[in-house]
Amino acid sequence: MRAILLGPPGAGKGTQAARLSERYGVPAISTGDIFRANVGGGTGLGLQAKEYMNAGALVPDSITNAMVKDRLSQDDVGNGFLLDGYPRNPDQAVELDLMLGDLGVKLDVVLELTADFDEVTQRLLGRALKEGRADDTEDVIRHRLEVYAESTAPLTAFYEGRGLLVQIDGMGEIDDVTERLVAAVNSLSTP
Ligand code: ADP
């Protein structure tokens, strides 16, 4: 399975990506997690990304695209992958197409987790208390949601035009959302 998980911050992409990864035996690749690991480890990449992340802005495409290209060149993506948090704007989507073309593979599906903006804001504020992520303050959350609406949401139309988009209601119990995703993925492979 080669899939993209789309959806606003706080829609539960990370949680669901981990579950789908286990179920289908493909790695979940979260650009946010890779960036956070680099920030935590104090690497050059982390230093480049940190300010943007703390502001809730996108890390520049040149940095992000190079990182994803490197990740997709690793051996464990042979059976597929689940991208969580990438692409996040139209230029990244074009870049991803080029990378996949070079690898000689195609996307199977783009799963969009839909979520109510008020609900995701509340979830993110709750997560701020538990995990203390530097970008989970109210102002930064608002900005991340704006960036999503402006830069990332247009991707749904892009992938819908290619017949790849499946929308899944991301509200409700975590298990229920997982079941909806699994049903959507399984219905793809049934002839
Ligand atoms: P969320 O979806 O909750 O905002 P992520 O962990 O996906 O959280 O992303 C956290 C931050 O990492 C983003 O606000 C952004 O600064 C950076 N980031 C992650 N993915 C990308 C990407 N594809 N392009 C640019 N920046 C990214």
Coordinates of C-alpha atoms and ligand atoms in Angstrom, one line a residue:
M1 CA 0.0 0.0 0.0
R2 CA 1.3 3.4 -0.9
A3 CA -0.9 6.0 0.8
I4 CA -1.0 9.6 1.9
L5 CA -2.9 10.6 5.1
L6 CA -4.3 14.1 4.8
G7 CA -6.2 16.1 7.4
P8 CA -5.8 19.1 9.6
P9 CA -3.5 19.2 12.6
G10 CA -5.2 17.3 15.5
A11 CA -7.3 15.1 13.2
G12 CA -5.5 12.0 14.5
K13 CA -3.3 11.3 11.5
G14 CA -0.3 10.2 13.7
T15 CA -2.4 7.8 15.8
Q16 CA -4.1 6.3 12.8
A17 CA -0.9 6.1 10.7
A18 CA 0.7 4.0 13.5
R19 CA -2.3 1.6 13.5
L20 CA -2.4 1.3 9.7
S21 CA 1.3 0.8 9.6
E22 CA 1.1 -2.2 11.8
R23 CA -1.9 -3.6 10.1
Y24 CA -0.5 -3.4 6.5
G25 CA 3.2 -3.9 7.4
V26 CA 4.4 -0.6 5.8
P27 CA 6.3 2.1 7.5
A28 CA 4.4 5.3 8.6
I29 CA 6.5 8.2 7.6
S30 CA 5.7 11.3 9.6
T31 CA 7.6 14.4 8.5
G32 CA 6.6 16.1 11.8
D33 CA 8.1 13.2 13.8
I34 CA 11.3 13.2 11.7
F35 CA 11.7 17.0 12.2
R36 CA 11.0 16.7 15.9
A37 CA 13.6 13.9 16.3
N38 CA 16.1 16.1 14.5
V39 CA 15.3 19.1 16.7
G40 CA 15.6 16.9 19.8
G41 CA 18.9 15.5 18.6
G42 CA 20.2 19.0 17.8
T43 CA 21.2 18.0 14.2
G44 CA 21.8 20.6 11.5
L45 CA 18.4 19.7 10.0
G46 CA 16.8 20.2 13.4
L47 CA 18.4 23.6 13.7
Q48 CA 17.1 24.6 10.3
A49 CA 13.5 23.4 11.0
K50 CA 13.0 24.5 14.6
E51 CA 12.1 28.1 14.2
Y52 CA 9.5 27.3 11.5
M53 CA 8.0 24.6 13.6
N54 CA 7.7 26.7 16.7
A55 CA 5.9 29.4 14.7
G56 CA 3.5 26.8 13.1
A57 CA 4.9 27.6 9.7
L58 CA 5.9 25.1 7.0
V59 CA 9.6 24.3 6.9
P60 CA 10.9 25.4 3.5
D61 CA 10.1 22.9 0.7
S62 CA 13.8 22.5 -0.3
I63 CA 14.6 21.1 3.2
T64 CA 11.4 19.0 3.5
N65 CA 11.6 17.6 0.0
A66 CA 15.2 16.5 0.4
M67 CA 14.4 14.8 3.7
V68 CA 11.5 12.9 2.2
K69 CA 13.4 11.9 -0.8
D70 CA 16.1 10.5 1.4
R71 CA 13.5 8.6 3.5
L72 CA 11.8 7.1 0.5
S73 CA 15.1 5.8 -0.8
Q74 CA 15.5 3.5 2.2
D75 CA 14.9 -0.2 1.9
D76 CA 11.9 -0.6 4.2
V77 CA 9.6 1.3 1.7
G78 CA 9.7 -1.6 -0.8
N79 CA 6.3 -2.9 0.3
G80 CA 4.8 0.6 0.5
F81 CA 4.5 3.5 2.9
L82 CA 2.0 5.7 4.6
L83 CA 2.9 9.4 4.4
D84 CA 1.7 11.5 7.4
G85 CA 2.2 15.2 7.1
Y86 CA 3.6 15.2 3.5
P87 CA 2.8 16.6 1.0
R88 CA 1.5 19.7 2.6
N89 CA 1.3 22.1 -0.3
P90 CA 1.0 21.8 -4.1
D91 CA 4.7 22.1 -4.8
Q92 CA 5.4 19.3 -2.4
A93 CA 2.8 17.2 -4.2
V94 CA 4.5 17.8 -7.5
E95 CA 7.8 16.9 -6.0
L96 CA 6.4 13.7 -4.5
D97 CA 5.2 12.7 -8.0
L98 CA 8.7 13.1 -9.3
M99 CA 10.2 11.0 -6.5
L100 CA 7.7 8.3 -7.0
G101 CA 8.2 8.4 -10.8
D102 CA 12.0 7.9 -10.2
L103 CA 11.2 5.0 -7.9
G104 CA 8.8 3.5 -10.5
V105 CA 5.8 3.3 -8.2
K106 CA 2.4 4.9 -7.9
L107 CA 0.2 6.1 -5.1
D108 CA -2.8 3.8 -4.3
V109 CA -4.9 6.2 -2.3
V110 CA -5.1 9.5 -0.5
L111 CA -7.0 9.2 2.8
E112 CA -8.4 12.5 4.0
L113 CA -9.3 12.5 7.7
T114 CA -12.0 15.1 8.0
A115 CA -12.4 16.9 11.3
D116 CA -14.2 19.9 12.7
F117 CA -11.9 22.9 13.3
D118 CA -13.3 23.6 16.8
E119 CA -12.8 20.0 17.8
V120 CA -9.3 19.8 16.5
T121 CA -8.4 23.0 18.3
Q122 CA -9.7 21.6 21.6
R123 CA -7.8 18.3 21.0
L124 CA -4.5 20.2 20.3
L125 CA -4.9 22.4 23.4
G126 CA -5.5 19.2 25.4
R127 CA -2.4 17.6 23.9
A128 CA -0.4 20.7 24.8
L129 CA -1.1 20.1 28.5
K130 CA -0.1 16.4 28.2
E131 CA 2.9 16.4 25.8
G132 CA 4.0 20.0 26.1
R133 CA 4.8 20.3 22.4
A134 CA 6.3 23.7 21.7
D135 CA 3.9 24.3 18.8
D136 CA 0.7 23.5 20.7
T137 CA 0.0 27.0 22.1
E138 CA -3.2 28.7 21.1
D139 CA -1.7 31.2 18.8
V140 CA 0.5 28.7 17.0
I141 CA -2.4 26.2 16.7
R142 CA -4.5 28.9 15.1
H143 CA -1.6 29.6 12.6
R144 CA -1.2 25.9 11.9
L145 CA -4.9 25.6 11.1
E146 CA -4.6 28.6 8.8
V147 CA -1.6 27.1 7.0
Y148 CA -3.6 23.9 6.6
A149 CA -6.6 25.7 5.1
E150 CA -4.5 27.8 2.7
S151 CA -1.7 25.5 1.7
T152 CA -2.7 21.9 2.4
A153 CA -6.5 21.8 1.9
P154 CA -6.1 22.5 -1.9
L155 CA -4.4 19.1 -2.2
T156 CA -7.7 17.4 -1.7
A157 CA -9.0 18.8 -5.0
F158 CA -5.7 17.9 -6.7
Y159 CA -5.9 14.2 -5.6
E160 CA -9.7 14.1 -6.1
G161 CA -9.0 15.1 -9.7
R162 CA -6.8 12.1 -10.1
G163 CA -9.4 9.8 -8.6
L164 CA -7.2 9.0 -5.5
L165 CA -9.1 10.8 -2.8
V166 CA -11.2 9.0 -0.2
Q167 CA -12.7 11.1 2.7
I168 CA -13.0 9.5 6.1
D169 CA -14.8 11.0 9.0
G170 CA -12.1 11.5 11.6
M171 CA -14.5 12.4 14.4
G172 CA -15.6 9.9 17.1
E173 CA -13.8 7.0 18.8
I174 CA -10.3 6.2 17.7
D175 CA -11.2 2.5 17.0
D176 CA -14.2 3.5 14.9
V177 CA -12.0 5.8 12.8
T178 CA -9.5 3.0 12.3
E179 CA -12.3 0.7 11.1
R180 CA -13.4 3.3 8.6
L181 CA -9.9 3.7 7.2
V182 CA -9.4 -0.1 7.0
A183 CA -12.7 -0.5 5.2
A184 CA -11.7 2.2 2.7
V185 CA -8.3 0.6 2.1
N186 CA -9.7 -2.9 1.8
S187 CA -12.3 -1.8 -0.7
L188 CA -9.5 -0.6 -2.9
S189 CA -7.9 -3.9 -3.3
T190 CA -11.1 -5.9 -3.8
P191 CA -11.6 -6.2 -7.6
Ligands
ADP1 P1 0.5 18.8 13.0 O1 -0.1 18.0 11.8 O2 -0.2 18.5 14.3 O3 0.6 20.2 12.7 P2 3.1 17.6 12.4 O4 3.8 16.8 13.4 O5 2.6 17.0 11.2 O6 1.9 18.3 13.3 O7 4.0 18.9 12.0 C1 4.6 19.7 12.9 C2 5.4 20.8 12.2 O8 6.5 20.2 11.4 C3 4.6 21.7 11.2 O9 3.9 22.7 11.7 C4 5.7 22.1 10.2 O10 6.5 23.2 10.9 C5 6.7 20.9 10.2 N1 6.3 20.1 9.1 C6 5.9 18.8 9.1 N2 5.6 18.3 7.9 C7 6.0 19.3 7.0 C8 6.0 19.4 5.6 N3 5.5 18.4 4.8 N4 6.4 20.6 5.0 C9 6.8 21.6 5.8 N5 6.8 21.6 7.2 C10 6.4 20.4 7.8

